[in-house]
mmCIF file with all atom_site columns, C-alpha atoms in Angstrom:
data_model
loop_
_atom_site.group_PDB
_atom_site.id
_atom_site.type_symbol
_atom_site.label_atom_id
_atom_site.label_alt_id
_atom_site.label_comp_id
_atom_site.label_asym_id
_atom_site.label_entity_id
_atom_site.label_seq_id
_atom_site.pdbx_PDB_ins_code
_atom_site.Cartn_x
_atom_site.Cartn_y
_atom_site.Cartn_z
_atom_site.occupancy
_atom_site.B_iso_or_equiv
_atom_site.pdbx_formal_charge
_atom_site.auth_seq_id
_atom_site.auth_comp_id
_atom_site.auth_asym_id
_atom_site.auth_atom_id
_atom_site.pdbx_PDB_model_num
ATOM 1   C CA . ALA A 1 1   ? 50.730 -55.031 130.053 1.00 79.00 ? 1   ALA A CA 1
ATOM 2   C CA . GLN A 1 2   ? 48.259 -54.406 127.763 1.00 84.00 ? 2   GLN A CA 1
ATOM 3   C CA . SER A 1 3   ? 46.771 -56.383 125.263 1.00 91.00 ? 3   SER A CA 1
ATOM 4   C CA . VAL A 1 4   ? 43.914 -55.770 122.307 1.00 95.00 ? 4   VAL A CA 1
ATOM 5   C CA . THR A 1 5   ? 41.611 -58.386 121.043 1.00 96.00 ? 5   THR A CA 1
ATOM 6   C CA . GLN A 1 6   ? 40.030 -58.501 117.723 1.00 96.00 ? 6   GLN A CA 1
ATOM 7   C CA . LEU A 1 7   ? 36.648 -59.769 117.861 1.00 91.00 ? 7   LEU A CA 1
ATOM 8   C CA . ASP A 1 8   ? 36.277 -60.698 114.240 1.00 94.00 ? 8   ASP A CA 1
ATOM 9   C CA . SER A 1 9   ? 39.068 -62.705 112.200 1.00 94.00 ? 9   SER A CA 1
ATOM 10  C CA . GLN A 1 10  ? 37.313 -61.879 108.939 1.00 96.00 ? 10  GLN A CA 1
ATOM 11  C CA . VAL A 1 11  ? 34.206 -59.669 107.828 1.00 97.00 ? 11  VAL A CA 1
ATOM 12  C CA . PRO A 1 12  ? 32.488 -60.072 104.302 1.00 97.00 ? 12  PRO A CA 1
ATOM 13  C CA . VAL A 1 13  ? 30.404 -57.244 103.320 1.00 97.00 ? 13  VAL A CA 1
ATOM 14  C CA . PHE A 1 14  ? 28.893 -56.049 100.281 1.00 97.00 ? 14  PHE A CA 1
ATOM 15  C CA . GLU A 1 15  ? 29.968 -52.769 98.071  1.00 97.00 ? 15  GLU A CA 1
ATOM 16  C CA . GLU A 1 16  ? 28.319 -49.799 99.751  1.00 97.00 ? 16  GLU A CA 1
ATOM 17  C CA . ALA A 1 17  ? 27.039 -51.391 103.293 1.00 97.00 ? 17  ALA A CA 1
ATOM 18  C CA . PRO A 1 18  ? 28.329 -49.940 106.679 1.00 98.00 ? 18  PRO A CA 1
ATOM 19  C CA . VAL A 1 19  ? 30.854 -52.612 108.352 1.00 98.00 ? 19  VAL A CA 1
ATOM 20  C CA . GLU A 1 20  ? 31.876 -51.949 111.762 1.00 97.00 ? 20  GLU A CA 1
ATOM 21  C CA . LEU A 1 21  ? 34.833 -53.935 113.194 1.00 98.00 ? 21  LEU A CA 1
ATOM 22  C CA . ARG A 1 22  ? 35.559 -54.408 116.627 1.00 98.00 ? 22  ARG A CA 1
ATOM 23  C CA . CYS A 1 23  ? 38.575 -54.182 119.101 1.00 97.00 ? 23  CYS A CA 1
ATOM 24  C CA . ASN A 1 24  ? 38.602 -54.303 122.583 1.00 97.00 ? 24  ASN A CA 1
ATOM 25  C CA . TYR A 1 25  ? 42.036 -53.951 124.575 1.00 96.00 ? 25  TYR A CA 1
ATOM 26  C CA . SER A 1 26  ? 42.761 -54.511 128.310 1.00 94.00 ? 26  SER A CA 1
ATOM 27  C CA . SER A 1 27  ? 45.702 -52.441 130.269 1.00 89.00 ? 27  SER A CA 1
ATOM 28  C CA . SER A 1 28  ? 45.562 -51.421 133.767 1.00 87.00 ? 28  SER A CA 1
ATOM 29  C CA . VAL A 1 29  ? 46.799 -47.039 132.399 1.00 85.00 ? 29  VAL A CA 1
ATOM 30  C CA . SER A 1 30  ? 45.729 -45.050 129.777 1.00 85.00 ? 30  SER A CA 1
ATOM 31  C CA . VAL A 1 31  ? 46.204 -45.792 126.811 1.00 87.00 ? 31  VAL A CA 1
ATOM 32  C CA . TYR A 1 32  ? 46.522 -44.314 123.241 1.00 90.00 ? 32  TYR A CA 1
ATOM 33  C CA . LEU A 1 33  ? 44.842 -46.328 120.252 1.00 93.00 ? 33  LEU A CA 1
ATOM 34  C CA . PHE A 1 34  ? 45.581 -46.878 116.616 1.00 94.00 ? 34  PHE A CA 1
ATOM 35  C CA . TRP A 1 35  ? 44.234 -48.255 113.752 1.00 97.00 ? 35  TRP A CA 1
ATOM 36  C CA . TYR A 1 36  ? 46.405 -49.418 111.032 1.00 96.00 ? 36  TYR A CA 1
ATOM 37  C CA . VAL A 1 37  ? 45.673 -51.108 107.601 1.00 96.00 ? 37  VAL A CA 1
ATOM 38  C CA . GLN A 1 38  ? 47.573 -53.377 105.328 1.00 95.00 ? 38  GLN A CA 1
ATOM 39  C CA . TYR A 1 39  ? 46.478 -53.851 101.603 1.00 94.00 ? 39  TYR A CA 1
ATOM 40  C CA . PRO A 1 40  ? 47.465 -56.816 99.924  1.00 89.00 ? 40  PRO A CA 1
ATOM 41  C CA . ASN A 1 41  ? 51.490 -57.376 99.318  1.00 86.00 ? 41  ASN A CA 1
ATOM 42  C CA . GLN A 1 42  ? 51.818 -53.796 101.146 1.00 89.00 ? 42  GLN A CA 1
ATOM 43  C CA . GLY A 1 43  ? 53.298 -52.504 104.904 1.00 90.00 ? 43  GLY A CA 1
ATOM 44  C CA . LEU A 1 44  ? 50.933 -50.934 107.266 1.00 93.00 ? 44  LEU A CA 1
ATOM 45  C CA . GLN A 1 45  ? 49.463 -47.598 107.298 1.00 93.00 ? 45  GLN A CA 1
ATOM 46  C CA . LEU A 1 46  ? 48.067 -45.549 110.040 1.00 93.00 ? 46  LEU A CA 1
ATOM 47  C CA . LEU A 1 47  ? 44.351 -45.348 109.334 1.00 96.00 ? 47  LEU A CA 1
ATOM 48  C CA . LEU A 1 48  ? 43.097 -43.365 112.380 1.00 95.00 ? 48  LEU A CA 1
ATOM 49  C CA . LYS A 1 49  ? 44.371 -42.511 116.134 1.00 92.00 ? 49  LYS A CA 1
ATOM 50  C CA . TYR A 1 50  ? 42.993 -41.905 119.217 1.00 92.00 ? 50  TYR A CA 1
ATOM 51  C CA . LEU A 1 51  ? 46.227 -39.734 121.871 1.00 87.00 ? 51  LEU A CA 1
ATOM 52  C CA . SER A 1 52  ? 43.111 -37.962 123.607 1.00 84.00 ? 52  SER A CA 1
ATOM 53  C CA . GLY A 1 53  ? 40.204 -35.310 123.708 1.00 86.00 ? 53  GLY A CA 1
ATOM 54  C CA . SER A 1 54  ? 37.143 -35.870 121.239 1.00 90.00 ? 54  SER A CA 1
ATOM 55  C CA . THR A 1 55  ? 36.202 -39.870 121.330 1.00 91.00 ? 55  THR A CA 1
ATOM 56  C CA . LEU A 1 56  ? 35.443 -39.955 118.013 1.00 96.00 ? 56  LEU A CA 1
ATOM 57  C CA . VAL A 1 57  ? 38.075 -39.631 115.154 1.00 95.00 ? 57  VAL A CA 1
ATOM 58  C CA . LYS A 1 58  ? 38.220 -39.244 112.186 1.00 96.00 ? 58  LYS A CA 1
ATOM 59  C CA . GLY A 1 59  ? 40.783 -41.032 109.951 1.00 94.00 ? 59  GLY A CA 1
ATOM 60  C CA . ILE A 1 60  ? 41.690 -41.229 106.436 1.00 93.00 ? 60  ILE A CA 1
ATOM 61  C CA . ASN A 1 61  ? 38.994 -42.882 103.347 1.00 93.00 ? 61  ASN A CA 1
ATOM 62  C CA . GLY A 1 62  ? 36.363 -41.946 105.172 1.00 95.00 ? 62  GLY A CA 1
ATOM 63  C CA . PHE A 1 63  ? 36.943 -44.627 108.363 1.00 97.00 ? 63  PHE A CA 1
ATOM 64  C CA . GLU A 1 64  ? 35.878 -43.250 111.982 1.00 97.00 ? 64  GLU A CA 1
ATOM 65  C CA . ALA A 1 65  ? 36.346 -44.631 115.288 1.00 97.00 ? 65  ALA A CA 1
ATOM 66  C CA . GLU A 1 66  ? 35.276 -44.012 118.954 1.00 96.00 ? 66  GLU A CA 1
ATOM 67  C CA . PHE A 1 67  ? 37.138 -44.420 121.726 1.00 95.00 ? 67  PHE A CA 1
ATOM 68  C CA . ASN A 1 68  ? 34.650 -45.472 124.706 1.00 95.00 ? 68  ASN A CA 1
ATOM 69  C CA . LYS A 1 69  ? 36.375 -46.264 128.092 1.00 92.00 ? 69  LYS A CA 1
ATOM 70  C CA . SER A 1 70  ? 33.514 -47.635 130.460 1.00 93.00 ? 70  SER A CA 1
ATOM 71  C CA . GLN A 1 71  ? 33.805 -50.625 127.214 1.00 94.00 ? 71  GLN A CA 1
ATOM 72  C CA . THR A 1 72  ? 37.671 -50.223 126.807 1.00 95.00 ? 72  THR A CA 1
ATOM 73  C CA . SER A 1 73  ? 36.907 -50.582 123.072 1.00 96.00 ? 73  SER A CA 1
ATOM 74  C CA . PHE A 1 74  ? 37.886 -48.954 120.044 1.00 97.00 ? 74  PHE A CA 1
ATOM 75  C CA . HIS A 1 75  ? 35.600 -50.373 117.009 1.00 98.00 ? 75  HIS A CA 1
ATOM 76  C CA . LEU A 1 76  ? 36.144 -49.132 113.335 1.00 98.00 ? 76  LEU A CA 1
ATOM 77  C CA . ARG A 1 77  ? 33.064 -47.356 111.394 1.00 98.00 ? 77  ARG A CA 1
ATOM 78  C CA . LYS A 1 78  ? 32.673 -46.949 107.516 1.00 98.00 ? 78  LYS A CA 1
ATOM 79  C CA . PRO A 1 79  ? 29.277 -45.998 106.628 1.00 97.00 ? 79  PRO A CA 1
ATOM 80  C CA . SER A 1 80  ? 29.789 -47.291 102.779 1.00 97.00 ? 80  SER A CA 1
ATOM 81  C CA . VAL A 1 81  ? 32.709 -49.439 101.814 1.00 97.00 ? 81  VAL A CA 1
ATOM 82  C CA . HIS A 1 82  ? 34.329 -49.622 98.661  1.00 97.00 ? 82  HIS A CA 1
ATOM 83  C CA . ILE A 1 83  ? 36.102 -52.530 96.967  1.00 96.00 ? 83  ILE A CA 1
ATOM 84  C CA . SER A 1 84  ? 39.275 -50.720 97.655  1.00 96.00 ? 84  SER A CA 1
ATOM 85  C CA . ASP A 1 85  ? 39.182 -50.902 100.999 1.00 97.00 ? 85  ASP A CA 1
ATOM 86  C CA . THR A 1 86  ? 39.552 -54.948 100.925 1.00 97.00 ? 86  THR A CA 1
ATOM 87  C CA . ALA A 1 87  ? 42.378 -55.095 103.164 1.00 97.00 ? 87  ALA A CA 1
ATOM 88  C CA . GLU A 1 88  ? 43.386 -56.253 106.899 1.00 96.00 ? 88  GLU A CA 1
ATOM 89  C CA . TYR A 1 89  ? 43.284 -54.239 109.685 1.00 97.00 ? 89  TYR A CA 1
ATOM 90  C CA . PHE A 1 90  ? 44.666 -53.982 112.792 1.00 96.00 ? 90  PHE A CA 1
ATOM 91  C CA . CYS A 1 91  ? 43.767 -52.336 116.102 1.00 97.00 ? 91  CYS A CA 1
ATOM 92  C CA . ALA A 1 92  ? 46.818 -51.604 118.704 1.00 95.00 ? 92  ALA A CA 1
ATOM 93  C CA . VAL A 1 93  ? 47.493 -49.986 121.793 1.00 92.00 ? 93  VAL A CA 1
ATOM 94  C CA . SER A 1 94  ? 50.159 -48.402 123.188 1.00 88.00 ? 94  SER A CA 1
ATOM 95  C CA . GLU A 1 95  ? 50.392 -47.712 127.135 1.00 83.00 ? 95  GLU A CA 1
ATOM 96  C CA . GLN A 1 96  ? 51.054 -43.816 128.347 1.00 78.00 ? 96  GLN A CA 1
ATOM 97  C CA . GLY A 1 97  ? 53.871 -43.134 130.119 1.00 70.00 ? 97  GLY A CA 1
ATOM 98  C CA . GLY A 1 98  ? 54.871 -46.457 129.129 1.00 66.00 ? 98  GLY A CA 1
ATOM 99  C CA . SER A 1 99  ? 57.988 -47.985 126.680 1.00 67.00 ? 99  SER A CA 1
ATOM 100 C CA . GLU A 1 100 ? 56.113 -46.778 123.899 1.00 70.00 ? 100 GLU A CA 1
ATOM 101 C CA . LYS A 1 101 ? 55.686 -50.283 122.170 1.00 82.00 ? 101 LYS A CA 1
ATOM 102 C CA . LEU A 1 102 ? 52.948 -50.548 120.054 1.00 88.00 ? 102 LEU A CA 1
ATOM 103 C CA . VAL A 1 103 ? 50.805 -53.949 120.840 1.00 92.00 ? 103 VAL A CA 1
ATOM 104 C CA . PHE A 1 104 ? 48.580 -55.218 117.659 1.00 94.00 ? 104 PHE A CA 1
ATOM 105 C CA . GLY A 1 105 ? 46.063 -57.248 117.787 1.00 95.00 ? 105 GLY A CA 1
ATOM 106 C CA . LYS A 1 106 ? 45.627 -60.193 115.533 1.00 95.00 ? 106 LYS A CA 1
ATOM 107 C CA . GLY A 1 107 ? 43.728 -58.363 112.812 1.00 95.00 ? 107 GLY A CA 1
ATOM 108 C CA . THR A 1 108 ? 40.619 -58.401 110.756 1.00 97.00 ? 108 THR A CA 1
ATOM 109 C CA . LYS A 1 109 ? 40.382 -59.121 107.108 1.00 96.00 ? 109 LYS A CA 1
ATOM 110 C CA . LEU A 1 110 ? 38.107 -57.399 105.214 1.00 97.00 ? 110 LEU A CA 1
ATOM 111 C CA . THR A 1 111 ? 36.428 -58.375 101.995 1.00 97.00 ? 111 THR A CA 1
ATOM 112 C CA . VAL A 1 112 ? 34.275 -56.418 100.226 1.00 97.00 ? 112 VAL A CA 1
ATOM 113 C CA . ASN A 1 113 ? 32.265 -57.730 97.493  1.00 96.00 ? 113 ASN A CA 1
ATOM 114 C CA . PRO A 1 114 ? 30.177 -56.517 94.539  1.00 95.00 ? 114 PRO A CA 1
ATOM 115 C CA . ASP B 2 1   ? 60.870 -43.190 96.608  1.00 58.00 ? 1   ASP B CA 1
ATOM 116 C CA . ALA B 2 2   ? 59.930 -44.860 99.553  1.00 68.00 ? 2   ALA B CA 1
ATOM 117 C CA . ASP B 2 3   ? 60.575 -44.040 102.961 1.00 92.00 ? 3   ASP B CA 1
ATOM 118 C CA . VAL B 2 4   ? 61.527 -46.983 104.511 1.00 95.00 ? 4   VAL B CA 1
ATOM 119 C CA . THR B 2 5   ? 62.828 -50.116 102.564 1.00 96.00 ? 5   THR B CA 1
ATOM 120 C CA . GLN B 2 6   ? 63.056 -53.387 102.963 1.00 97.00 ? 6   GLN B CA 1
ATOM 121 C CA . THR B 2 7   ? 66.170 -55.635 101.191 1.00 96.00 ? 7   THR B CA 1
ATOM 122 C CA . PRO B 2 8   ? 65.946 -58.391 100.163 1.00 96.00 ? 8   PRO B CA 1
ATOM 123 C CA . ARG B 2 9   ? 61.793 -58.267 99.673  1.00 95.00 ? 9   ARG B CA 1
ATOM 124 C CA . ASN B 2 10  ? 61.865 -62.632 99.206  1.00 96.00 ? 10  ASN B CA 1
ATOM 125 C CA . ARG B 2 11  ? 64.361 -65.311 100.414 1.00 97.00 ? 11  ARG B CA 1
ATOM 126 C CA . ILE B 2 12  ? 64.215 -68.349 100.643 1.00 97.00 ? 12  ILE B CA 1
ATOM 127 C CA . THR B 2 13  ? 66.878 -70.154 102.862 1.00 96.00 ? 13  THR B CA 1
ATOM 128 C CA . LYS B 2 14  ? 67.775 -73.512 104.587 1.00 96.00 ? 14  LYS B CA 1
ATOM 129 C CA . THR B 2 15  ? 67.261 -74.727 107.960 1.00 97.00 ? 15  THR B CA 1
ATOM 130 C CA . GLY B 2 16  ? 70.833 -73.912 109.959 1.00 96.00 ? 16  GLY B CA 1
ATOM 131 C CA . LYS B 2 17  ? 72.026 -71.161 107.518 1.00 96.00 ? 17  LYS B CA 1
ATOM 132 C CA . ARG B 2 18  ? 72.642 -67.194 108.935 1.00 96.00 ? 18  ARG B CA 1
ATOM 133 C CA . ILE B 2 19  ? 70.371 -64.672 107.419 1.00 96.00 ? 19  ILE B CA 1
ATOM 134 C CA . MET B 2 20  ? 70.350 -60.872 107.476 1.00 97.00 ? 20  MET B CA 1
ATOM 135 C CA . LEU B 2 21  ? 67.369 -58.532 106.648 1.00 98.00 ? 21  LEU B CA 1
ATOM 136 C CA . GLU B 2 22  ? 67.963 -54.903 105.391 1.00 97.00 ? 22  GLU B CA 1
ATOM 137 C CA . CYS B 2 23  ? 66.333 -52.224 106.437 1.00 98.00 ? 23  CYS B CA 1
ATOM 138 C CA . SER B 2 24  ? 66.659 -48.236 105.469 1.00 97.00 ? 24  SER B CA 1
ATOM 139 C CA . GLN B 2 25  ? 65.246 -45.188 106.074 1.00 96.00 ? 25  GLN B CA 1
ATOM 140 C CA . THR B 2 26  ? 65.528 -41.738 104.767 1.00 95.00 ? 26  THR B CA 1
ATOM 141 C CA . LYS B 2 27  ? 62.453 -40.020 106.961 1.00 91.00 ? 27  LYS B CA 1
ATOM 142 C CA . GLY B 2 28  ? 65.001 -39.107 110.123 1.00 90.00 ? 28  GLY B CA 1
ATOM 143 C CA . HIS B 2 29  ? 62.976 -40.922 112.632 1.00 89.00 ? 29  HIS B CA 1
ATOM 144 C CA . ASP B 2 30  ? 65.230 -41.858 115.378 1.00 88.00 ? 30  ASP B CA 1
ATOM 145 C CA . ARG B 2 31  ? 63.049 -44.981 116.429 1.00 90.00 ? 31  ARG B CA 1
ATOM 146 C CA . MET B 2 32  ? 62.766 -48.444 114.337 1.00 94.00 ? 32  MET B CA 1
ATOM 147 C CA . TYR B 2 33  ? 61.042 -51.468 114.712 1.00 95.00 ? 33  TYR B CA 1
ATOM 148 C CA . TRP B 2 34  ? 61.538 -55.105 113.513 1.00 97.00 ? 34  TRP B CA 1
ATOM 149 C CA . TYR B 2 35  ? 58.084 -57.224 113.627 1.00 97.00 ? 35  TYR B CA 1
ATOM 150 C CA . ARG B 2 36  ? 56.940 -60.483 112.355 1.00 97.00 ? 36  ARG B CA 1
ATOM 151 C CA . GLN B 2 37  ? 53.858 -60.608 111.277 1.00 95.00 ? 37  GLN B CA 1
ATOM 152 C CA . ASP B 2 38  ? 52.422 -64.742 111.031 1.00 93.00 ? 38  ASP B CA 1
ATOM 153 C CA . PRO B 2 39  ? 49.079 -65.352 109.619 1.00 88.00 ? 39  PRO B CA 1
ATOM 154 C CA . GLY B 2 40  ? 46.267 -64.970 112.056 1.00 86.00 ? 40  GLY B CA 1
ATOM 155 C CA . LEU B 2 41  ? 48.906 -63.875 114.996 1.00 89.00 ? 41  LEU B CA 1
ATOM 156 C CA . GLY B 2 42  ? 49.344 -59.927 113.976 1.00 90.00 ? 42  GLY B CA 1
ATOM 157 C CA . LEU B 2 43  ? 52.564 -58.441 114.412 1.00 94.00 ? 43  LEU B CA 1
ATOM 158 C CA . ARG B 2 44  ? 54.742 -59.379 117.219 1.00 95.00 ? 44  ARG B CA 1
ATOM 159 C CA . LEU B 2 45  ? 57.846 -56.974 117.890 1.00 95.00 ? 45  LEU B CA 1
ATOM 160 C CA . ILE B 2 46  ? 60.777 -58.519 117.978 1.00 97.00 ? 46  ILE B CA 1
ATOM 161 C CA . TYR B 2 47  ? 63.494 -55.874 118.719 1.00 96.00 ? 47  TYR B CA 1
ATOM 162 C CA . TYR B 2 48  ? 63.376 -51.951 118.953 1.00 94.00 ? 48  TYR B CA 1
ATOM 163 C CA . SER B 2 49  ? 65.765 -49.382 119.348 1.00 93.00 ? 49  SER B CA 1
ATOM 164 C CA . PHE B 2 50  ? 65.448 -45.797 119.967 1.00 87.00 ? 50  PHE B CA 1
ATOM 165 C CA . ASP B 2 51  ? 68.676 -44.691 119.093 1.00 88.00 ? 51  ASP B CA 1
ATOM 166 C CA . VAL B 2 52  ? 72.620 -45.688 117.565 1.00 91.00 ? 52  VAL B CA 1
ATOM 167 C CA . LYS B 2 53  ? 73.168 -47.047 120.938 1.00 91.00 ? 53  LYS B CA 1
ATOM 168 C CA . ASP B 2 54  ? 69.644 -47.999 122.349 1.00 92.00 ? 54  ASP B CA 1
ATOM 169 C CA . ILE B 2 55  ? 69.004 -51.435 121.201 1.00 95.00 ? 55  ILE B CA 1
ATOM 170 C CA . ASN B 2 56  ? 65.867 -53.689 123.384 1.00 94.00 ? 56  ASN B CA 1
ATOM 171 C CA . LYS B 2 57  ? 64.573 -56.950 123.153 1.00 94.00 ? 57  LYS B CA 1
ATOM 172 C CA . GLY B 2 58  ? 60.752 -57.454 122.450 1.00 93.00 ? 58  GLY B CA 1
ATOM 173 C CA . GLU B 2 59  ? 58.352 -59.626 122.373 1.00 90.00 ? 59  GLU B CA 1
ATOM 174 C CA . ILE B 2 60  ? 60.033 -62.583 120.515 1.00 95.00 ? 60  ILE B CA 1
ATOM 175 C CA . SER B 2 61  ? 63.239 -61.957 120.087 1.00 96.00 ? 61  SER B CA 1
ATOM 176 C CA . ASP B 2 62  ? 65.005 -65.544 121.045 1.00 95.00 ? 62  ASP B CA 1
ATOM 177 C CA . GLY B 2 63  ? 66.650 -66.763 117.433 1.00 95.00 ? 63  GLY B CA 1
ATOM 178 C CA . TYR B 2 64  ? 67.263 -62.998 116.397 1.00 97.00 ? 64  TYR B CA 1
ATOM 179 C CA . SER B 2 65  ? 69.562 -60.502 116.888 1.00 97.00 ? 65  SER B CA 1
ATOM 180 C CA . VAL B 2 66  ? 70.122 -56.827 115.257 1.00 97.00 ? 66  VAL B CA 1
ATOM 181 C CA . SER B 2 67  ? 72.503 -54.088 114.735 1.00 96.00 ? 67  SER B CA 1
ATOM 182 C CA . ARG B 2 68  ? 71.632 -50.600 114.127 1.00 96.00 ? 68  ARG B CA 1
ATOM 183 C CA . GLN B 2 69  ? 74.659 -49.254 111.996 1.00 92.00 ? 69  GLN B CA 1
ATOM 184 C CA . ALA B 2 70  ? 73.628 -45.641 111.253 1.00 94.00 ? 70  ALA B CA 1
ATOM 185 C CA . GLN B 2 71  ? 70.580 -44.025 112.362 1.00 93.00 ? 71  GLN B CA 1
ATOM 186 C CA . ALA B 2 72  ? 68.991 -44.876 108.984 1.00 95.00 ? 72  ALA B CA 1
ATOM 187 C CA . LYS B 2 73  ? 69.895 -48.507 108.972 1.00 97.00 ? 73  LYS B CA 1
ATOM 188 C CA . PHE B 2 74  ? 68.687 -51.353 111.358 1.00 98.00 ? 74  PHE B CA 1
ATOM 189 C CA . SER B 2 75  ? 69.905 -55.021 110.420 1.00 98.00 ? 75  SER B CA 1
ATOM 190 C CA . LEU B 2 76  ? 67.784 -58.108 111.425 1.00 98.00 ? 76  LEU B CA 1
ATOM 191 C CA . SER B 2 77  ? 69.796 -61.519 111.652 1.00 97.00 ? 77  SER B CA 1
ATOM 192 C CA . LEU B 2 78  ? 68.842 -64.932 112.155 1.00 96.00 ? 78  LEU B CA 1
ATOM 193 C CA . GLU B 2 79  ? 72.084 -66.884 112.996 1.00 92.00 ? 79  GLU B CA 1
ATOM 194 C CA . SER B 2 80  ? 70.859 -70.163 112.562 1.00 95.00 ? 80  SER B CA 1
ATOM 195 C CA . ALA B 2 81  ? 67.847 -70.021 110.375 1.00 96.00 ? 81  ALA B CA 1
ATOM 196 C CA . ILE B 2 82  ? 64.583 -72.601 111.299 1.00 96.00 ? 82  ILE B CA 1
ATOM 197 C CA . PRO B 2 83  ? 61.099 -73.803 109.523 1.00 96.00 ? 83  PRO B CA 1
ATOM 198 C CA . ASN B 2 84  ? 58.995 -72.071 112.392 1.00 95.00 ? 84  ASN B CA 1
ATOM 199 C CA . GLN B 2 85  ? 60.996 -68.696 111.443 1.00 97.00 ? 85  GLN B CA 1
ATOM 200 C CA . THR B 2 86  ? 59.138 -68.546 107.985 1.00 97.00 ? 86  THR B CA 1
ATOM 201 C CA . ALA B 2 87  ? 57.440 -65.187 108.242 1.00 97.00 ? 87  ALA B CA 1
ATOM 202 C CA . LEU B 2 88  ? 56.411 -61.904 106.827 1.00 96.00 ? 88  LEU B CA 1
ATOM 203 C CA . TYR B 2 89  ? 59.296 -59.499 108.359 1.00 97.00 ? 89  TYR B CA 1
ATOM 204 C CA . PHE B 2 90  ? 58.633 -55.395 108.507 1.00 97.00 ? 90  PHE B CA 1
ATOM 205 C CA . CYS B 2 91  ? 60.457 -53.038 109.464 1.00 97.00 ? 91  CYS B CA 1
ATOM 206 C CA . ALA B 2 92  ? 58.829 -49.500 111.054 1.00 95.00 ? 92  ALA B CA 1
ATOM 207 C CA . THR B 2 93  ? 60.311 -46.010 111.801 1.00 93.00 ? 93  THR B CA 1
ATOM 208 C CA . SER B 2 94  ? 58.614 -43.655 114.134 1.00 89.00 ? 94  SER B CA 1
ATOM 209 C CA . GLU B 2 95  ? 59.449 -39.912 115.419 1.00 79.00 ? 95  GLU B CA 1
ATOM 210 C CA . PRO B 2 96  ? 59.683 -39.081 119.036 1.00 69.00 ? 96  PRO B CA 1
ATOM 211 C CA . GLY B 2 97  ? 56.730 -38.125 120.646 1.00 66.00 ? 97  GLY B CA 1
ATOM 212 C CA . LEU B 2 98  ? 56.675 -34.235 120.473 1.00 63.00 ? 98  LEU B CA 1
ATOM 213 C CA . ALA B 2 99  ? 57.390 -32.052 124.026 1.00 55.00 ? 99  ALA B CA 1
ATOM 214 C CA . GLY B 2 100 ? 53.452 -32.536 125.521 1.00 52.00 ? 100 GLY B CA 1
ATOM 215 C CA . LYS B 2 101 ? 52.625 -34.631 123.205 1.00 56.00 ? 101 LYS B CA 1
ATOM 216 C CA . TYR B 2 102 ? 52.124 -38.662 121.568 1.00 59.00 ? 102 TYR B CA 1
ATOM 217 C CA . THR B 2 103 ? 52.438 -39.122 118.529 1.00 62.00 ? 103 THR B CA 1
ATOM 218 C CA . ASP B 2 104 ? 53.981 -42.697 117.853 1.00 70.00 ? 104 ASP B CA 1
ATOM 219 C CA . THR B 2 105 ? 52.247 -43.177 114.484 1.00 84.00 ? 105 THR B CA 1
ATOM 220 C CA . GLN B 2 106 ? 54.542 -45.830 112.842 1.00 89.00 ? 106 GLN B CA 1
ATOM 221 C CA . TYR B 2 107 ? 55.848 -45.953 109.281 1.00 92.00 ? 107 TYR B CA 1
ATOM 222 C CA . PHE B 2 108 ? 56.106 -49.722 108.056 1.00 94.00 ? 108 PHE B CA 1
ATOM 223 C CA . GLY B 2 109 ? 58.266 -50.950 104.860 1.00 95.00 ? 109 GLY B CA 1
ATOM 224 C CA . PRO B 2 110 ? 56.576 -53.457 102.029 1.00 93.00 ? 110 PRO B CA 1
ATOM 225 C CA . GLY B 2 111 ? 58.111 -55.744 103.946 1.00 95.00 ? 111 GLY B CA 1
ATOM 226 C CA . THR B 2 112 ? 60.316 -59.247 103.688 1.00 97.00 ? 112 THR B CA 1
ATOM 227 C CA . ARG B 2 113 ? 59.096 -62.427 103.076 1.00 96.00 ? 113 ARG B CA 1
ATOM 228 C CA . LEU B 2 114 ? 61.237 -65.160 104.431 1.00 97.00 ? 114 LEU B CA 1
ATOM 229 C CA . THR B 2 115 ? 60.756 -68.924 103.721 1.00 97.00 ? 115 THR B CA 1
ATOM 230 C CA . VAL B 2 116 ? 62.883 -71.585 105.311 1.00 97.00 ? 116 VAL B CA 1
ATOM 231 C CA . LEU B 2 117 ? 63.243 -75.060 104.854 1.00 95.00 ? 117 LEU B CA 1
#
């Protein structure tokens, strides 16, 4: 069965600084990878996903992530964050050819300070 | 109007009471899911349904039951609520994978905050 580890539960940064949120996964088969964002008092929404092809994936709001199969990682990056990026970010994995269920990491709370 | 709606948005109840959380969607998706979110634990899958006649247990189904009344409606019941079921509950929907591709982007409702005293 697949699993996801988000290495940082909280990440505080200053506005306009770069940020990286780390995600590692474990699976015995090939996977699809996702990042979801949850703004305060809202449901989750998809930020970006990797299904196949280019390992660098671009998402909404200037975020991007890189799939690294050898390191089983899918880290999320943004070169310059805004106050409005303050939210909780969840990495998720789904096994190719499996039951098409998502397994979520425990989340990383990003706080952008002025 | 929101594509995925949940009612109620907040509920406080007592131990032993039966509770139903409802989810409706206007996206026309066949697949629906129920998750619970606990601080520091992320989202965990309770039940999922790939169509009206297909109901499956997720990771943490004990103490819960579901009903898929129609393509657009998926309800979660707590037969006898207990305090450790206090959590934020999310409903989600998704489209089936297209031929040769797999998307499984999930669309989430706003959540129901349930407190069991």
